[in-house]
mmCIF file of C-alpha atoms in Angstrom:
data_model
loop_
_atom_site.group_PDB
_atom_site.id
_atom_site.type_symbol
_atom_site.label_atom_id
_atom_site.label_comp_id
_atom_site.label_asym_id
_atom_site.label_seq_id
_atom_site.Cartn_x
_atom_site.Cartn_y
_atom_site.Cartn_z
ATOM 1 C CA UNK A 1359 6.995 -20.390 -37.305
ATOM 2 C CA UNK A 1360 8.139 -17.281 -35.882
ATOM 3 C CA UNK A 1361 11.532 -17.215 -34.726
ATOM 4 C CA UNK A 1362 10.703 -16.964 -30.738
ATOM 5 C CA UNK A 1363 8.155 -19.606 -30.407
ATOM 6 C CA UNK A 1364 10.400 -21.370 -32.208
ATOM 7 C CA UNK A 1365 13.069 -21.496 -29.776
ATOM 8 C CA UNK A 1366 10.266 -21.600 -27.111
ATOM 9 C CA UNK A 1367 9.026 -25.314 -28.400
ATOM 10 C CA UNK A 1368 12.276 -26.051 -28.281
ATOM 11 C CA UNK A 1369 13.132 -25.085 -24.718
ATOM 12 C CA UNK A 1370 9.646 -27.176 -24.246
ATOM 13 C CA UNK A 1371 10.477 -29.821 -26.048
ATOM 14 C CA UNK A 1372 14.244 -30.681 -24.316
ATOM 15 C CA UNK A 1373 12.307 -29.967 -20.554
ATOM 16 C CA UNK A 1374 9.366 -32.809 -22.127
ATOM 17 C CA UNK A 1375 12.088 -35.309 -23.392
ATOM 18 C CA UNK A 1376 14.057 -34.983 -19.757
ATOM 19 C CA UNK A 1377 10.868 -36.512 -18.333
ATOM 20 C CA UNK A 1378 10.101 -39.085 -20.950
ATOM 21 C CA UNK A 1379 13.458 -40.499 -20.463
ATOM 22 C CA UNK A 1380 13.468 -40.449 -16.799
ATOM 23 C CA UNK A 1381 16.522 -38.189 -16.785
ATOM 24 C CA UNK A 1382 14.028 -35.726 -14.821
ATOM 25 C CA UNK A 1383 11.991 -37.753 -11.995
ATOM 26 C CA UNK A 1384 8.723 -36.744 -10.840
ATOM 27 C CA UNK A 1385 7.854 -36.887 -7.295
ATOM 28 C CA UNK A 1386 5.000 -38.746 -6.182
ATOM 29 C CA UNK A 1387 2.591 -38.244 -3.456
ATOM 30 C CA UNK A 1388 1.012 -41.324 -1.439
ATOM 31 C CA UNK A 1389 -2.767 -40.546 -2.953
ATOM 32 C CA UNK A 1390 -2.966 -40.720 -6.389
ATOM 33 C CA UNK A 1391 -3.119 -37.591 -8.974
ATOM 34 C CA UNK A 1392 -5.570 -36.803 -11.192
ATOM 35 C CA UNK A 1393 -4.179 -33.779 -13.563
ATOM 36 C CA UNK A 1394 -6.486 -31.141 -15.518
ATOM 37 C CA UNK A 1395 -5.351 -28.721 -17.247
ATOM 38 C CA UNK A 1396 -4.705 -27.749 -21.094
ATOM 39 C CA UNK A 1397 -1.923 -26.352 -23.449
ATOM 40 C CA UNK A 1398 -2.595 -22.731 -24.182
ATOM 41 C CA UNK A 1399 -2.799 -19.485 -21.827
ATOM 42 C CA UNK A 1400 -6.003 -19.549 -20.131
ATOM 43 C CA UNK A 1401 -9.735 -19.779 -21.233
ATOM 44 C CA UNK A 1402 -10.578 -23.605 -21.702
ATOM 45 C CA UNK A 1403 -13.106 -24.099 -19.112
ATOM 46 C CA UNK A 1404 -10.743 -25.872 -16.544
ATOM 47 C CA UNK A 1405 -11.879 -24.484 -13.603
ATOM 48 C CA UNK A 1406 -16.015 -24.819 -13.996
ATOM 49 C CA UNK A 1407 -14.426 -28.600 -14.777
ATOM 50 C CA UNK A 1408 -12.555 -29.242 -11.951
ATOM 51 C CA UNK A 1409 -15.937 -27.979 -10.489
ATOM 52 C CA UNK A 1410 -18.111 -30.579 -12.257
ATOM 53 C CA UNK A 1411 -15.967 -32.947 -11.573
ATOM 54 C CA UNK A 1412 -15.524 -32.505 -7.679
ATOM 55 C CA UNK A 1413 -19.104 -32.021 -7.823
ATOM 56 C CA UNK A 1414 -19.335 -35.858 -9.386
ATOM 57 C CA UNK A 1415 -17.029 -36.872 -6.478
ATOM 58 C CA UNK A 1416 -18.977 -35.554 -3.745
ATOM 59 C CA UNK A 1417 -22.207 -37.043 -5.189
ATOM 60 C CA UNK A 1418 -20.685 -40.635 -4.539
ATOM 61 C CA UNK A 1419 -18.762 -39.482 -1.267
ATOM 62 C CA UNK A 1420 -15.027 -39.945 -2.888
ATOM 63 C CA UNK A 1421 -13.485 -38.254 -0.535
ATOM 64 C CA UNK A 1422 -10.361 -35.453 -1.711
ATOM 65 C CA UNK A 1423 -8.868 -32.568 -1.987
ATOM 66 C CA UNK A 1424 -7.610 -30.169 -4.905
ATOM 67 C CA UNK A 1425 -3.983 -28.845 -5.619
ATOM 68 C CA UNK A 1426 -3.458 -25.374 -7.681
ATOM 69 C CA UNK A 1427 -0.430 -22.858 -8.054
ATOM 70 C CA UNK A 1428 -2.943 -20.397 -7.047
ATOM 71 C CA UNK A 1429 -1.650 -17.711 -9.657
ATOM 72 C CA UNK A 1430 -1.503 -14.565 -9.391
ATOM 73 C CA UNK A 1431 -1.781 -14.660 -5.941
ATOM 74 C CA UNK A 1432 0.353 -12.245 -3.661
ATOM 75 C CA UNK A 1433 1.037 -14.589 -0.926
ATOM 76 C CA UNK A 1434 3.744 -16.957 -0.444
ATOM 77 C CA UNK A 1435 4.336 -20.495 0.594
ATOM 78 C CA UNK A 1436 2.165 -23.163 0.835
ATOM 79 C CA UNK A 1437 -1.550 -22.351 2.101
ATOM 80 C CA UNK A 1438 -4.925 -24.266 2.792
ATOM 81 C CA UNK A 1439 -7.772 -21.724 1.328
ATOM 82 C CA UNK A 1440 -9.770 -20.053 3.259
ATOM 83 C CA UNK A 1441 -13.050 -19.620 1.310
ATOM 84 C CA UNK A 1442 -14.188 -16.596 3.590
ATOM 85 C CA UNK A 1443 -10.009 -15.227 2.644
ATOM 86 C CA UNK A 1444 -9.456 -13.240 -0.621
ATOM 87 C CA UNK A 1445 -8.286 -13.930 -3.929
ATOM 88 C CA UNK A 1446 -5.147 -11.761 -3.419
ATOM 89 C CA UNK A 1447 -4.367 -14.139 -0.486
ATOM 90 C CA UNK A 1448 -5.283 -17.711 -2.553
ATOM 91 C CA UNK A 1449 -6.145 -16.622 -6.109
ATOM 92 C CA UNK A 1450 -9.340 -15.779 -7.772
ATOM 93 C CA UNK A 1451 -9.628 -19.894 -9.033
ATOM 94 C CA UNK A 1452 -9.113 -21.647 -5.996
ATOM 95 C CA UNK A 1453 -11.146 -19.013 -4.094
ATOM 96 C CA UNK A 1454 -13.710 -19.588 -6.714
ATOM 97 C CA UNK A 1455 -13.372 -23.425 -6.293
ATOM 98 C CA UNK A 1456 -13.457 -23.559 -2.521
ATOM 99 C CA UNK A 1457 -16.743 -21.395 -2.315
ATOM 100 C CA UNK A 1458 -18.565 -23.671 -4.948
ATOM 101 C CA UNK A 1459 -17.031 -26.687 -3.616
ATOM 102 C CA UNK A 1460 -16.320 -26.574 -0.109
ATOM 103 C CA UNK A 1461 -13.482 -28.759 -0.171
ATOM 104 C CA UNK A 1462 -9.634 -28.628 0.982
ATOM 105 C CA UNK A 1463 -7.896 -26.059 -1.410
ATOM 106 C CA UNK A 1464 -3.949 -25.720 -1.213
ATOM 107 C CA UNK A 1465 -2.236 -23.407 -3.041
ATOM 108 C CA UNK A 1466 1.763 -23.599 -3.420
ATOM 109 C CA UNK A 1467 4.244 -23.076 -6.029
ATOM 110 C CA UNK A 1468 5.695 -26.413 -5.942
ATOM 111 C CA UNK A 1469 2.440 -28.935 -5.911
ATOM 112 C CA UNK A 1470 4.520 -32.123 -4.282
ATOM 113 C CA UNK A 1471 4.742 -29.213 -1.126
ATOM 114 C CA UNK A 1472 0.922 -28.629 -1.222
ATOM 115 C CA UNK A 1473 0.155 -31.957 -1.304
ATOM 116 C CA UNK A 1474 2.360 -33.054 1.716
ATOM 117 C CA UNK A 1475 0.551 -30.590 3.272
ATOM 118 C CA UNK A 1476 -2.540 -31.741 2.861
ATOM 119 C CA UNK A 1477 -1.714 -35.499 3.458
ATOM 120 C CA UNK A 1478 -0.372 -34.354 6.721
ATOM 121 C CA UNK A 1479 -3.958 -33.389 7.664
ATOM 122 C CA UNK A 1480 -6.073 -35.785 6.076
ATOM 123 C CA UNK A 1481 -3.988 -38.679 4.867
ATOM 124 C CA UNK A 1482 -3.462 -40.115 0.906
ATOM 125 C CA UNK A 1483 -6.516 -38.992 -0.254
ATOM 126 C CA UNK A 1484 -7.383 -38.274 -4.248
ATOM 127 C CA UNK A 1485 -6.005 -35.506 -5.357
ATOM 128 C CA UNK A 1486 -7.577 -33.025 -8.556
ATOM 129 C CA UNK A 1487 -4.239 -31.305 -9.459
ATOM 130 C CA UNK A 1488 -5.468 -27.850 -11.524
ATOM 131 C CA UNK A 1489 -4.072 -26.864 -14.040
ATOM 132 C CA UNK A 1490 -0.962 -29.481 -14.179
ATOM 133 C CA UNK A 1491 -0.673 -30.505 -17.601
ATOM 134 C CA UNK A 1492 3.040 -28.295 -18.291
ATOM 135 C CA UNK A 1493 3.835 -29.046 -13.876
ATOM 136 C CA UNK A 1494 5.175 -32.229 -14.704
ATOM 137 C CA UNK A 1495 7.221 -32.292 -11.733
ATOM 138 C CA UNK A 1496 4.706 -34.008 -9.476
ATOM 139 C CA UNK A 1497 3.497 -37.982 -10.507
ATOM 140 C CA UNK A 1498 -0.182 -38.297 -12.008
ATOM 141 C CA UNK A 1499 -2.133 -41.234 -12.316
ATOM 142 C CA UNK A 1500 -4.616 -39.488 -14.935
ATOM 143 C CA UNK A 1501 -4.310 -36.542 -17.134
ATOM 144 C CA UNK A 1502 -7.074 -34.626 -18.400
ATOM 145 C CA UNK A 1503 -6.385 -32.222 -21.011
ATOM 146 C CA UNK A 1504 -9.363 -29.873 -21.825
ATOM 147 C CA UNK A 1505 -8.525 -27.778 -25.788
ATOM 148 C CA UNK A 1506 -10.517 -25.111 -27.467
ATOM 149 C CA UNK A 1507 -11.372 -24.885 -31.133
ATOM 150 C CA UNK A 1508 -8.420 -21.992 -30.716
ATOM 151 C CA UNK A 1509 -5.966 -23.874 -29.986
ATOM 152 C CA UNK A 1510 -5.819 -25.999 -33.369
ATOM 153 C CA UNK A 1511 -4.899 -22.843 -35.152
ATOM 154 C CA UNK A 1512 -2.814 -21.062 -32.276
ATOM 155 C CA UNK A 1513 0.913 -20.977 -32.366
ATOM 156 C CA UNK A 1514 3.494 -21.198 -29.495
ATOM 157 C CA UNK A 1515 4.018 -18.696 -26.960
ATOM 158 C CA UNK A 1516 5.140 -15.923 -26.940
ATOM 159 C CA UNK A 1517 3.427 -14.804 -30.430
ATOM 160 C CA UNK A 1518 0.313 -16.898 -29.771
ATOM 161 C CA UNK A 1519 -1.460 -18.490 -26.591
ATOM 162 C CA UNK A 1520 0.607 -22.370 -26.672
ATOM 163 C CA UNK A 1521 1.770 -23.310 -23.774
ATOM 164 C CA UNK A 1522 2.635 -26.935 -25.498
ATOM 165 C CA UNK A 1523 2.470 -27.676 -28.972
ATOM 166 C CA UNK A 1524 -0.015 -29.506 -30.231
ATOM 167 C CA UNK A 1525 1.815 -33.051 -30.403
ATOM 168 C CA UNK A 1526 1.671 -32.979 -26.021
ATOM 169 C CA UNK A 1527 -2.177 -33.923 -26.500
ATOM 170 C CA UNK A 1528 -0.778 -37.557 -27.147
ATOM 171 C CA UNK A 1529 0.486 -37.237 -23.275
ATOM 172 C CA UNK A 1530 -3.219 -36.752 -22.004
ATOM 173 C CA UNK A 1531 -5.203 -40.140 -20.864
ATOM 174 C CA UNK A 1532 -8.753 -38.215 -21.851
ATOM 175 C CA UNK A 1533 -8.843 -35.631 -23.768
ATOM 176 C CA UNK A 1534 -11.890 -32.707 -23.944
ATOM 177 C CA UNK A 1535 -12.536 -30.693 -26.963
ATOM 178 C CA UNK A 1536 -14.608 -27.499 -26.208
ATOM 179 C CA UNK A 1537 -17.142 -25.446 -28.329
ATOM 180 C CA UNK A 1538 -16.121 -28.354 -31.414
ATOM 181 C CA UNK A 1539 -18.916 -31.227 -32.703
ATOM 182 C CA UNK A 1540 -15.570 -32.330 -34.197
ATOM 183 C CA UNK A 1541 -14.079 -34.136 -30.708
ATOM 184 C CA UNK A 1542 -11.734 -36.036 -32.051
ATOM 185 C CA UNK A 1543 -9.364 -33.653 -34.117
ATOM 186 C CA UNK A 1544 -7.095 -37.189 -34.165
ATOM 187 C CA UNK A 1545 -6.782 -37.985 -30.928
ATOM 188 C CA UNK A 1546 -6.843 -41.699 -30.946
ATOM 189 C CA UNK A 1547 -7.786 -42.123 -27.171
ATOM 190 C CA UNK A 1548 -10.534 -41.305 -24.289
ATOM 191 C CA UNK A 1549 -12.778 -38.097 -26.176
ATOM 192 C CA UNK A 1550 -14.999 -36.778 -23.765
ATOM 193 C CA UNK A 1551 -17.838 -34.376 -24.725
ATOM 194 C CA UNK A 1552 -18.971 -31.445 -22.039
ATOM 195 C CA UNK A 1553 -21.982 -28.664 -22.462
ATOM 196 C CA UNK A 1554 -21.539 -25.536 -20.973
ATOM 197 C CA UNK A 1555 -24.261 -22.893 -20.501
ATOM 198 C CA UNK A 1556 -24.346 -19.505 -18.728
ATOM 199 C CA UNK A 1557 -26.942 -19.861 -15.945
ATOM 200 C CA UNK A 1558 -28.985 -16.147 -15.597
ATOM 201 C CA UNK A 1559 -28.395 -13.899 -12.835
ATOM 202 C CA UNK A 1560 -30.746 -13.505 -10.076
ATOM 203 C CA UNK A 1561 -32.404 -11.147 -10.696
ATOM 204 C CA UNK A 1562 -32.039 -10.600 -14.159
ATOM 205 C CA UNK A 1563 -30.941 -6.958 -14.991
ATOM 206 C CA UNK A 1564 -32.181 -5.099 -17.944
ATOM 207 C CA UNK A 1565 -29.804 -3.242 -19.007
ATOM 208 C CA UNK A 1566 -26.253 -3.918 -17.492
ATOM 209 C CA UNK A 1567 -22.740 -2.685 -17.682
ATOM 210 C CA UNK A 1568 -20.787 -5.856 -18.528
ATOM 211 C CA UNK A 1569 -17.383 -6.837 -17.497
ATOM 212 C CA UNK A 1570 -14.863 -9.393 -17.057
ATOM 213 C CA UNK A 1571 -10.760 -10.329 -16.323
ATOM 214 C CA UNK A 1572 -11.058 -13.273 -18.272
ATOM 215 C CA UNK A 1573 -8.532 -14.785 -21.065
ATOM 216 C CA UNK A 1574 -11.209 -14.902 -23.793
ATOM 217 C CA UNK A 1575 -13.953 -12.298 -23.004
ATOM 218 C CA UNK A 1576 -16.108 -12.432 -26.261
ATOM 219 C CA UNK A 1577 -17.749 -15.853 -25.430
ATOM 220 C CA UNK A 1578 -19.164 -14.354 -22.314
ATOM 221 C CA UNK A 1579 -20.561 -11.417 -23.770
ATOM 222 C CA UNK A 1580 -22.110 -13.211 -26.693
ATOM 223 C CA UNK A 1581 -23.470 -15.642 -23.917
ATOM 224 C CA UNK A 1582 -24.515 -12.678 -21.791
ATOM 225 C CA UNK A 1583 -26.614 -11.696 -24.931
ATOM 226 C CA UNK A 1584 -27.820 -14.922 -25.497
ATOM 227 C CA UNK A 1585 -29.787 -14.626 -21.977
ATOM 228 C CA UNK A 1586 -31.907 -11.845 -23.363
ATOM 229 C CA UNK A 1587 -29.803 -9.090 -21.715
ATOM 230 C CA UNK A 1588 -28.719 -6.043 -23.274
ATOM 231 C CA UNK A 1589 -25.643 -4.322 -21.911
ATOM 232 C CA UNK A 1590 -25.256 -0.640 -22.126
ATOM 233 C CA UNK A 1591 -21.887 -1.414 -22.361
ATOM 234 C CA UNK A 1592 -18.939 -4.539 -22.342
ATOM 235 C CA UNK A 1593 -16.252 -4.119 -20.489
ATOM 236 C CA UNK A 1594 -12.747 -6.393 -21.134
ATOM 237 C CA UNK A 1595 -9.786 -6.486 -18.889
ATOM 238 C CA UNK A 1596 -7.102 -8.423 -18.731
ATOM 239 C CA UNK A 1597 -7.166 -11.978 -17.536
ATOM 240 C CA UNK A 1598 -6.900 -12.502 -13.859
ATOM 241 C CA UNK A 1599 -7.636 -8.797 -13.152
ATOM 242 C CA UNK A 1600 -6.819 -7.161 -9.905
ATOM 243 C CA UNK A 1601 -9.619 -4.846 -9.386
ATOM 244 C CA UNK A 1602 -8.149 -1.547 -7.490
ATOM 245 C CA UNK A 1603 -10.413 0.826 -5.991
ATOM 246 C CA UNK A 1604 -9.935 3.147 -8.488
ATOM 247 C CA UNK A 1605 -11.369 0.409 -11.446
ATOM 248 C CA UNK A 1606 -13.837 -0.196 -8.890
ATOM 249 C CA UNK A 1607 -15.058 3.672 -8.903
ATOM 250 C CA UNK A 1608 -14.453 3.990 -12.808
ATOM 251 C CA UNK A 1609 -17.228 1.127 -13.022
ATOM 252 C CA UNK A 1610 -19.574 2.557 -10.733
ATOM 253 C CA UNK A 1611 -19.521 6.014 -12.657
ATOM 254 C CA UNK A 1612 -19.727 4.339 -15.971
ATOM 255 C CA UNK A 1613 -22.826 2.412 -15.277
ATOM 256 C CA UNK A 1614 -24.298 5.672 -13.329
ATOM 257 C CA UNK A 1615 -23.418 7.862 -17.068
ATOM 258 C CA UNK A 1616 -25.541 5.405 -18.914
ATOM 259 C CA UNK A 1617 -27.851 4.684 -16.823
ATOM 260 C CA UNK A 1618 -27.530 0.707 -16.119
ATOM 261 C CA UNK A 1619 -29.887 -0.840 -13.374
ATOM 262 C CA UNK A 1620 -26.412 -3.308 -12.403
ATOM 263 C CA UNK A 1621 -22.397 -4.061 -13.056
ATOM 264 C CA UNK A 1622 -22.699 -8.165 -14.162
ATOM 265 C CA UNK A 1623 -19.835 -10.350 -14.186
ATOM 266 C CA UNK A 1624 -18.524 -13.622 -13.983
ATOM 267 C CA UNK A 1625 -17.995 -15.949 -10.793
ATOM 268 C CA UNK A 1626 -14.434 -15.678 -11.203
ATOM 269 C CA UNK A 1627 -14.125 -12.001 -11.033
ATOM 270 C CA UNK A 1628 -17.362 -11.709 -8.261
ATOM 271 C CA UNK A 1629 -14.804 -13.089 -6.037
ATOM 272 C CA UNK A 1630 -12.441 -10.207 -6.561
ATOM 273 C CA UNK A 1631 -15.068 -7.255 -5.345
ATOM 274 C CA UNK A 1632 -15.589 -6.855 -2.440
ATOM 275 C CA UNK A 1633 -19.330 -6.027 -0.584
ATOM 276 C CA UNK A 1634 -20.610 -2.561 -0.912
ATOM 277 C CA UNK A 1635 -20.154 -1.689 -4.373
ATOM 278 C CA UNK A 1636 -23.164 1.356 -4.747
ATOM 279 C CA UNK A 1637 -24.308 -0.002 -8.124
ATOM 280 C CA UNK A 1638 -25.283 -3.373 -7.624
ATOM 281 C CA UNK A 1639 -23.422 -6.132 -8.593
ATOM 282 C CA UNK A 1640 -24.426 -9.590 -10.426
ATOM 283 C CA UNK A 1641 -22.875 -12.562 -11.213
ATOM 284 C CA UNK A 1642 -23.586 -15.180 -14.056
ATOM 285 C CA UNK A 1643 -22.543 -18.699 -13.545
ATOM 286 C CA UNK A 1644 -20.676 -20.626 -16.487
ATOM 287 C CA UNK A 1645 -21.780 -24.080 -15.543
ATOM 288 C CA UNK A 1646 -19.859 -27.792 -17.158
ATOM 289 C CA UNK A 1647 -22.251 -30.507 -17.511
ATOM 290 C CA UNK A 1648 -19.793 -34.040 -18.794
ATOM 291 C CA UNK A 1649 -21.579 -36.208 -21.488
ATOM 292 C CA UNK A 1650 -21.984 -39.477 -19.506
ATOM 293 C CA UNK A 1651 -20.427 -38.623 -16.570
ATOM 294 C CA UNK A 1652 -21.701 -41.242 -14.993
ATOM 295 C CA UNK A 1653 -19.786 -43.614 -17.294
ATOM 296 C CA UNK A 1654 -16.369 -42.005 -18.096
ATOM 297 C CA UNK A 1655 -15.674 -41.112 -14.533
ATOM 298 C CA UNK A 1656 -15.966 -44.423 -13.008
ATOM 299 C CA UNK A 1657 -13.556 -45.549 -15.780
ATOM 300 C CA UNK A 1658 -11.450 -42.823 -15.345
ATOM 301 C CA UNK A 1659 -11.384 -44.197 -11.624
ATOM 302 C CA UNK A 1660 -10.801 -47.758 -12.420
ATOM 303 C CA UNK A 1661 -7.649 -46.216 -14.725
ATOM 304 C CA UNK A 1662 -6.515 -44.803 -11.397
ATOM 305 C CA UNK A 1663 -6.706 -47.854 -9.214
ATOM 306 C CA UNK A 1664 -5.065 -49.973 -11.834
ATOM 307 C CA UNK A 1665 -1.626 -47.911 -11.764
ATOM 308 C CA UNK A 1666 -1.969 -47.165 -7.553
ATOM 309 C CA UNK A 1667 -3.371 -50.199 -6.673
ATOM 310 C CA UNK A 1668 -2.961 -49.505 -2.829
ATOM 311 C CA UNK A 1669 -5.441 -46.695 -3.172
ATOM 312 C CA UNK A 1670 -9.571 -47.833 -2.683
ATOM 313 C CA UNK A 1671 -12.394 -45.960 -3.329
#
């Protein structure tokens, strides 16, 4: 192993082993936690699940709310999203989430802060904690760990994408395995299985200039083709992209030089632009369906109850 992520596992490692112990205590908020998140830098499909899941809640009228760090944003302190606001203001994901969702969003560095907030307002409700695997500072009832093919042959940061290595998945009470008919990969507890699938744009362009601030762009594009479109051109930034007037012009004049009828992106980056673009602009929706949803979640729910058993649903 390279030298650096070497000494980063460790510096993971010694923080993970203060919390096993109990020399470092999480706090704990009155509703219970349920953690999703995963090990490596970005691109494992948590936010479209955090979707599908609050999406499951709302179809049996579980009432709660959703904690994120809200990164990259260039605000400060703890706020409640405002899904007419802008990512700058909340974050791209949580903008994304409350505009899908239309639940409460908070967004705070410390999560414990967030979710006094929002307990202050609507009581110990459920909370979906995104991305929290590594913020191990706030108490959760269930943890959800979602892990790309990737990530079995990915190294620690900061050579490769590991956030965690690959021993943490033994923390997770359910783990997910994307893009893999091989679920398992030894994990000896809760596998579930998810399909995901690019719904088409409406309407469908022809011949599109392609783009996206996303962590792993290629899957996109490839599912971009898949719909029957052909791009004039693909266009990667980097993840979490702040889109400046300036890129906004560059892609305008690019798709006017080759002559595409539209810009399409992903819902995560839609969010970003703002109206008025003068090519027009598309957006195609990655969409999680869970393998028995029906089934796991209720168990997941029953896990839940068992270790806060003041909390009803």
């Amino acid at each position: 192993m390279n030298p650096l992520s070497a000494l980063f596992g460790r510096v993971v490692s010694a923080r993970n082993r203060a919390y096993d112990s109990g020399r470092l205590v999480p706090q704990k908020l009155r509703g219970p936690v349920i953690s999703v998140g995963n090990l490596s830098v970005g691109g494992s499909g948590k936010t479209p699940f955090v979707i599908a899941l609050g999406g499951w809640l709302q179809q049996h009228n579980i009432p709660f709310d959703i904690l994120s760090r809200g990164y990259k944003r260039r605000s400060t302190g703890i706020l409640r999203v405002d899904p007419e606001g802008s990512a700058e203001d909340f974050g791209d994901e949580p903008l994304m989430i409350a505009r899908r969702l239309g639940v409460p969003i908070w967004v705070g560095k410390t999560r414990f802060e967030a979710g006094s907030a929002a307990e202050r307002e609507y009581g110990p409700r459920l909370h979906l904690l995104d991305d929290g695997f590594q913020h191990r500072a706030l108490a959760r009832q269930f943890d959800i760990l979602l892990l790309s093919d990737g990530d079995f042959d990915d190294t620690l940061l900061p050579v490769g994408r590991l956030r965690e290595p690959l021993s943490s998945m033994r923390r997770a009470d359910a783990v997910v395995v994307l893009d893999s008919a091989n679920a398992s990969h030894g994990f000896a507890g809760r596998v579930w299985t998810v399909r995901r699938h690019l719904l088409p744009p409406d309407p469908m362009p022809k011949k599109p200039v392609v783009f996206c601030g996303i962590a792993r762009p290629d899957p996109f594009f490839a599912q971009v083709r898949a719909l029957g479109i052909q791009p004039v051109r693909e266009v990667a930034f980097a993840d979490h992209q702040h889109y400046t007037a300036a890129s906004v012009r560059t892609l305008e004049s690019l798709a006017r030089q080759l002559g595409a009828d539209a810009l399409l992106t992903t819902e995560k980056d839609s969010v970003k632009l703002a109206p008025g673009l003068t090519v027009p602009l598309q957006m195609a929706r990655l969409v999680t369906e869970v393998s028995d949803a029906d089934r796991v979640f209720p168990a997941m729910l029953q896990v839940v109850q068992e270790r806060k058993p003041d909390w009803k649903y």
